């Protein structure tokens, strides 16, 4: 081995300028032959620059810039940048004190370098640095230290594991035993945990007799059989502790045979008393839930949509057996069997809505028909709430119930509301709705339609002479003949009393041809009704007078068409009865009056002739809770004009928009005034909103801006909508209502029961109140049909948690009937007529 001093001398000699080149070559060869990395650095301007290096240095991994003459020591020892090596080399160069050290650099999981390094200063001020690779020695040292540390860790871990094992046995109420048998003796060892759950003092050695003494006699054979078999199966038995408590134990036994012939039985024992009790409680709860599920009027289920698109029903209650005629296990095996019982025409909508629910994670509700095993048709309604699981699948928990009775009730309500009880024909309400639809259809298709107004001649004489029973028989037979004389697509309605209306659709678009078609039908009706009627065993003759008007060629309202047909019918009577007449253009005088009224209405709006009166709304104790804002028109020449004359006109001409805004602003100003007085702050005001006004694009913003401008409480404003609003875009209607509802504005459905579509949408609308139309209230004591409708509406409103206000209450008898059947809101002449706000304020405070 070459000493550090010799290396220093060699470098010192090599640095002399006068050494001849051949000697330098031999010296360099000698240094390159040295297996130790040698490098000479010279200080220069605060840096150590590489002057020379031997071959070993150039070969040594980790010496960064050793191949570059003049490289900085910082770059040469770049792997040791995190150490003070370079600083120490500067110290050697400065002080001449030699350096001997081991430099080690690591990165996570790997040794980078381990060098034994020495440095000496030469006479010329340079320093020579030798580097020996000490990786192997460092690795051995590190391995030894790691082994010693690992041994300490193993010892500590063994102690900790023993403590943890004993603690886990205690926490888990678990223990273990070993039974070692050899020809000489039997040794039985119990763990501390086993002693604890068995209720005995902790002891490592246990006698075989003591070890089984606590097992109940009737369970002893179970334990012994498992121990003899030694298969590893679980066995449960009861153990009686010394204090007399009975605990349930679960044990697993395994047999081992050592090479020396010893037999070893090992067992793990767990106290499962709490588990057994919980399982028993769970079984009782499950039985309880199953009993409830089997008795509720429907079945519950759990439906899963897996990530791969596969669907399954994981649970369904036993009630599906009675509801759908299938067994629960058949549904869980293949839930497609449920669809087999659904009416074919209802299946696509059912599947489409169900799939949309699970894809969008929105609640699902669907009504559909089911054919029962006995052939009957029932209505079912399914509700489900979906949610996404952690694995990406979607689970829906649902409930299906039979709504057949509800559907029948709705159909009965519809029949009572829209069909004549005597003849079974559509009544006036349904006719008006169909006529409005037909007018709109004619505008799109350019076809024409016709309205035939039929009145029986001298019908009053028949009632007076033969009685109302014979009159009713005649009306029923007339209805049958009318229906038999027109197409199935045409509408025959009883308009009231002895008046009937026939509406013909899809006539020829040419006016003359359509008139000829309508005239042909009228003649057919005349011929049919001129045949004798059998009444009470005798023949009776009754003739009709028919007025005809065409529609579709010009924009006319329903009321105008009916008036034209009515005028034409009176012209037929004037012509001698038992004939038909078309609407005569000479009757246009009545239409001209309407045009004049329209002009006056426009001027009346400009001159502020329209006023707002308020009709009180009271609760069941006759306490004032609010008022309905009703528009009135005081014409300078004609005096007060009935709303029935100018409101329909305003609807048709679009004047309802400024008129409606005027009423809304007036009502909001009044709400603000009432809100300043504690005695009136609770009062609300209802404002009627027409369908045309509601559908204006800026209606929602207009209402909210008006409330804000007048500083009125939105909670005290109630907008009354008519059922005609439901004939349009119902989804847009619901969105607008919910926007206003979110700001506190309430909604009432006005004239409930007079429209056609409300029942199918009533449950979807965010309503607070429905108002029973006065046409039902007026005859509630004399007409069983109206009484039935009112009772049904009240029951329906209660089930939907809606308030009810009965309109047109004029007598205490009507009030008593309504109170008896649960109505709590009233409006009508019995409590007050529409009056100016000053009179209403005077009623509230007589001292004013």
PDB file of C-alpha atoms in Angstrom, residues 93-196:
ATOM      1  CA  UNK A  93      -5.296  24.238   1.799  1.00  0.00           C
ATOM      2  CA  UNK A  94      -5.390  27.186   4.172  1.00  0.00           C
ATOM      3  CA  UNK A  95      -3.970  25.652   7.367  1.00  0.00           C
ATOM      4  CA  UNK A  96      -2.021  22.639   6.106  1.00  0.00           C
ATOM      5  CA  UNK A  97      -3.712  20.349   8.650  1.00  0.00           C
ATOM      6  CA  UNK A  98      -4.226  16.932   6.993  1.00  0.00           C
ATOM      7  CA  UNK A  99      -7.768  15.540   6.625  1.00  0.00           C
ATOM      8  CA  UNK A 100      -8.792  11.930   7.207  1.00  0.00           C
ATOM      9  CA  UNK A 101     -12.532  11.129   7.006  1.00  0.00           C
ATOM     10  CA  UNK A 102     -15.230   8.844   5.637  1.00  0.00           C
ATOM     11  CA  UNK A 103     -17.823  10.490   3.448  1.00  0.00           C
ATOM     12  CA  UNK A 104     -21.168   8.714   2.963  1.00  0.00           C
ATOM     13  CA  UNK A 105     -24.068   9.810   0.719  1.00  0.00           C
ATOM     14  CA  UNK A 106     -27.395   7.987   0.506  1.00  0.00           C
ATOM     15  CA  UNK A 107     -30.736   8.354  -1.108  1.00  0.00           C
ATOM     16  CA  UNK A 108     -33.895   6.541   0.070  1.00  0.00           C
ATOM     17  CA  UNK A 109     -33.253   2.798  -0.159  1.00  0.00           C
ATOM     18  CA  UNK A 110     -29.799   3.061  -1.795  1.00  0.00           C
ATOM     19  CA  UNK A 111     -26.157   3.857  -0.870  1.00  0.00           C
ATOM     20  CA  UNK A 112     -24.713   6.367  -3.341  1.00  0.00           C
ATOM     21  CA  UNK A 113     -21.064   6.601  -2.204  1.00  0.00           C
ATOM     22  CA  UNK A 114     -18.963   5.558   0.767  1.00  0.00           C
ATOM     23  CA  UNK A 115     -15.399   6.915   0.504  1.00  0.00           C
ATOM     24  CA  UNK A 116     -12.410   6.915   2.839  1.00  0.00           C
ATOM     25  CA  UNK A 117     -10.887  10.267   1.967  1.00  0.00           C
ATOM     26  CA  UNK A 118      -7.548  11.899   2.934  1.00  0.00           C
ATOM     27  CA  UNK A 119      -6.074  15.277   1.979  1.00  0.00           C
ATOM     28  CA  UNK A 120      -2.519  16.791   2.328  1.00  0.00           C
ATOM     29  CA  UNK A 121      -1.196  20.202   1.405  1.00  0.00           C
ATOM     30  CA  UNK A 122       1.852  20.342  -0.887  1.00  0.00           C
ATOM     31  CA  UNK A 123       4.708  22.801  -0.661  1.00  0.00           C
ATOM     32  CA  UNK A 124       3.387  24.723  -3.610  1.00  0.00           C
ATOM     33  CA  UNK A 125       0.102  25.329  -1.811  1.00  0.00           C
ATOM     34  CA  UNK A 126      -1.884  22.717  -3.731  1.00  0.00           C
ATOM     35  CA  UNK A 127      -3.571  19.831  -1.980  1.00  0.00           C
ATOM     36  CA  UNK A 128      -3.608  16.219  -2.980  1.00  0.00           C
ATOM     37  CA  UNK A 129      -6.730  14.194  -2.266  1.00  0.00           C
ATOM     38  CA  UNK A 130      -6.907  10.375  -2.205  1.00  0.00           C
ATOM     39  CA  UNK A 131     -10.215   8.525  -2.337  1.00  0.00           C
ATOM     40  CA  UNK A 132     -10.749   4.832  -1.536  1.00  0.00           C
ATOM     41  CA  UNK A 133     -14.101   3.063  -2.111  1.00  0.00           C
ATOM     42  CA  UNK A 134     -15.474   1.968   1.291  1.00  0.00           C
ATOM     43  CA  UNK A 135     -18.903   0.870   0.050  1.00  0.00           C
ATOM     44  CA  UNK A 136     -18.488  -2.745   1.067  1.00  0.00           C
ATOM     45  CA  UNK A 137     -17.318  -1.864   4.541  1.00  0.00           C
ATOM     46  CA  UNK A 138     -20.077   0.716   4.905  1.00  0.00           C
ATOM     47  CA  UNK A 139     -22.670  -1.778   3.696  1.00  0.00           C
ATOM     48  CA  UNK A 140     -21.428  -4.368   6.174  1.00  0.00           C
ATOM     49  CA  UNK A 141     -21.491  -1.803   8.964  1.00  0.00           C
ATOM     50  CA  UNK A 142     -24.976  -0.677   8.024  1.00  0.00           C
ATOM     51  CA  UNK A 143     -26.160  -4.273   7.714  1.00  0.00           C
ATOM     52  CA  UNK A 144     -24.807  -5.105  11.150  1.00  0.00           C
ATOM     53  CA  UNK A 145     -26.456  -2.050  12.672  1.00  0.00           C
ATOM     54  CA  UNK A 146     -29.692  -2.900  10.911  1.00  0.00           C
ATOM     55  CA  UNK A 147     -29.551  -6.492  12.139  1.00  0.00           C
ATOM     56  CA  UNK A 148     -29.036  -5.370  15.701  1.00  0.00           C
ATOM     57  CA  UNK A 149     -31.860  -2.873  15.392  1.00  0.00           C
ATOM     58  CA  UNK A 150     -34.092  -5.489  13.767  1.00  0.00           C
ATOM     59  CA  UNK A 151     -33.379  -7.918  16.584  1.00  0.00           C
ATOM     60  CA  UNK A 152     -34.399  -5.281  19.096  1.00  0.00           C
ATOM     61  CA  UNK A 153     -37.511  -4.556  17.071  1.00  0.00           C
ATOM     62  CA  UNK A 154     -38.394  -8.254  16.910  1.00  0.00           C
ATOM     63  CA  UNK A 155     -38.040  -8.600  20.651  1.00  0.00           C
ATOM     64  CA  UNK A 156     -40.113  -5.468  21.245  1.00  0.00           C
ATOM     65  CA  UNK A 157     -42.670  -6.508  18.636  1.00  0.00           C
ATOM     66  CA  UNK A 158     -42.946  -9.959  20.206  1.00  0.00           C
ATOM     67  CA  UNK A 159     -43.741  -8.375  23.551  1.00  0.00           C
ATOM     68  CA  UNK A 160     -46.187  -5.954  21.947  1.00  0.00           C
ATOM     69  CA  UNK A 161     -47.850  -8.691  19.922  1.00  0.00           C
ATOM     70  CA  UNK A 162     -48.273 -10.773  23.045  1.00  0.00           C
ATOM     71  CA  UNK A 163     -49.888  -7.808  24.795  1.00  0.00           C
ATOM     72  CA  UNK A 164     -51.963  -6.988  21.726  1.00  0.00           C
ATOM     73  CA  UNK A 165     -53.025 -10.610  21.319  1.00  0.00           C
ATOM     74  CA  UNK A 166     -54.155 -10.802  24.923  1.00  0.00           C
ATOM     75  CA  UNK A 167     -55.914  -7.440  24.615  1.00  0.00           C
ATOM     76  CA  UNK A 168     -57.605  -8.483  21.364  1.00  0.00           C
ATOM     77  CA  UNK A 169     -58.782 -11.698  22.967  1.00  0.00           C
ATOM     78  CA  UNK A 170     -60.233  -9.677  25.805  1.00  0.00           C
ATOM     79  CA  UNK A 171     -61.897  -7.122  23.510  1.00  0.00           C
ATOM     80  CA  UNK A 172     -63.231  -9.782  21.161  1.00  0.00           C
ATOM     81  CA  UNK A 173     -64.352 -11.957  24.052  1.00  0.00           C
ATOM     82  CA  UNK A 174     -62.246 -14.716  22.569  1.00  0.00           C
ATOM     83  CA  UNK A 175     -59.782 -17.318  23.909  1.00  0.00           C
ATOM     84  CA  UNK A 176     -57.873 -20.375  22.791  1.00  0.00           C
ATOM     85  CA  UNK A 177     -56.719 -23.708  24.208  1.00  0.00           C
ATOM     86  CA  UNK A 178     -54.265 -26.480  23.371  1.00  0.00           C
ATOM     87  CA  UNK A 179     -54.514 -30.098  24.403  1.00  0.00           C
ATOM     88  CA  UNK A 180     -51.275 -32.074  24.077  1.00  0.00           C
ATOM     89  CA  UNK A 181     -51.437 -35.832  24.524  1.00  0.00           C
ATOM     90  CA  UNK A 182     -48.525 -38.263  24.640  1.00  0.00           C
ATOM     91  CA  UNK A 183     -48.403 -41.787  26.038  1.00  0.00           C
ATOM     92  CA  UNK A 184     -47.296 -40.467  29.403  1.00  0.00           C
ATOM     93  CA  UNK A 185     -49.577 -37.543  30.139  1.00  0.00           C
ATOM     94  CA  UNK A 186     -52.137 -35.018  28.830  1.00  0.00           C
ATOM     95  CA  UNK A 187     -51.480 -31.277  29.087  1.00  0.00           C
ATOM     96  CA  UNK A 188     -54.255 -28.718  28.602  1.00  0.00           C
ATOM     97  CA  UNK A 189     -53.304 -25.030  28.236  1.00  0.00           C
ATOM     98  CA  UNK A 190     -55.817 -22.129  28.430  1.00  0.00           C
ATOM     99  CA  UNK A 191     -55.167 -18.565  27.317  1.00  0.00           C
ATOM    100  CA  UNK A 192     -56.005 -15.630  29.609  1.00  0.00           C
ATOM    101  CA  UNK A 193     -58.818 -14.645  27.265  1.00  0.00           C
ATOM    102  CA  UNK A 194     -60.436 -18.060  27.540  1.00  0.00           C
ATOM    103  CA  UNK A 195     -60.282 -17.902  31.319  1.00  0.00           C
ATOM    104  CA  UNK A 196     -61.979 -14.496  31.229  1.00  0.00           C
TER     105      UNK A 196
END
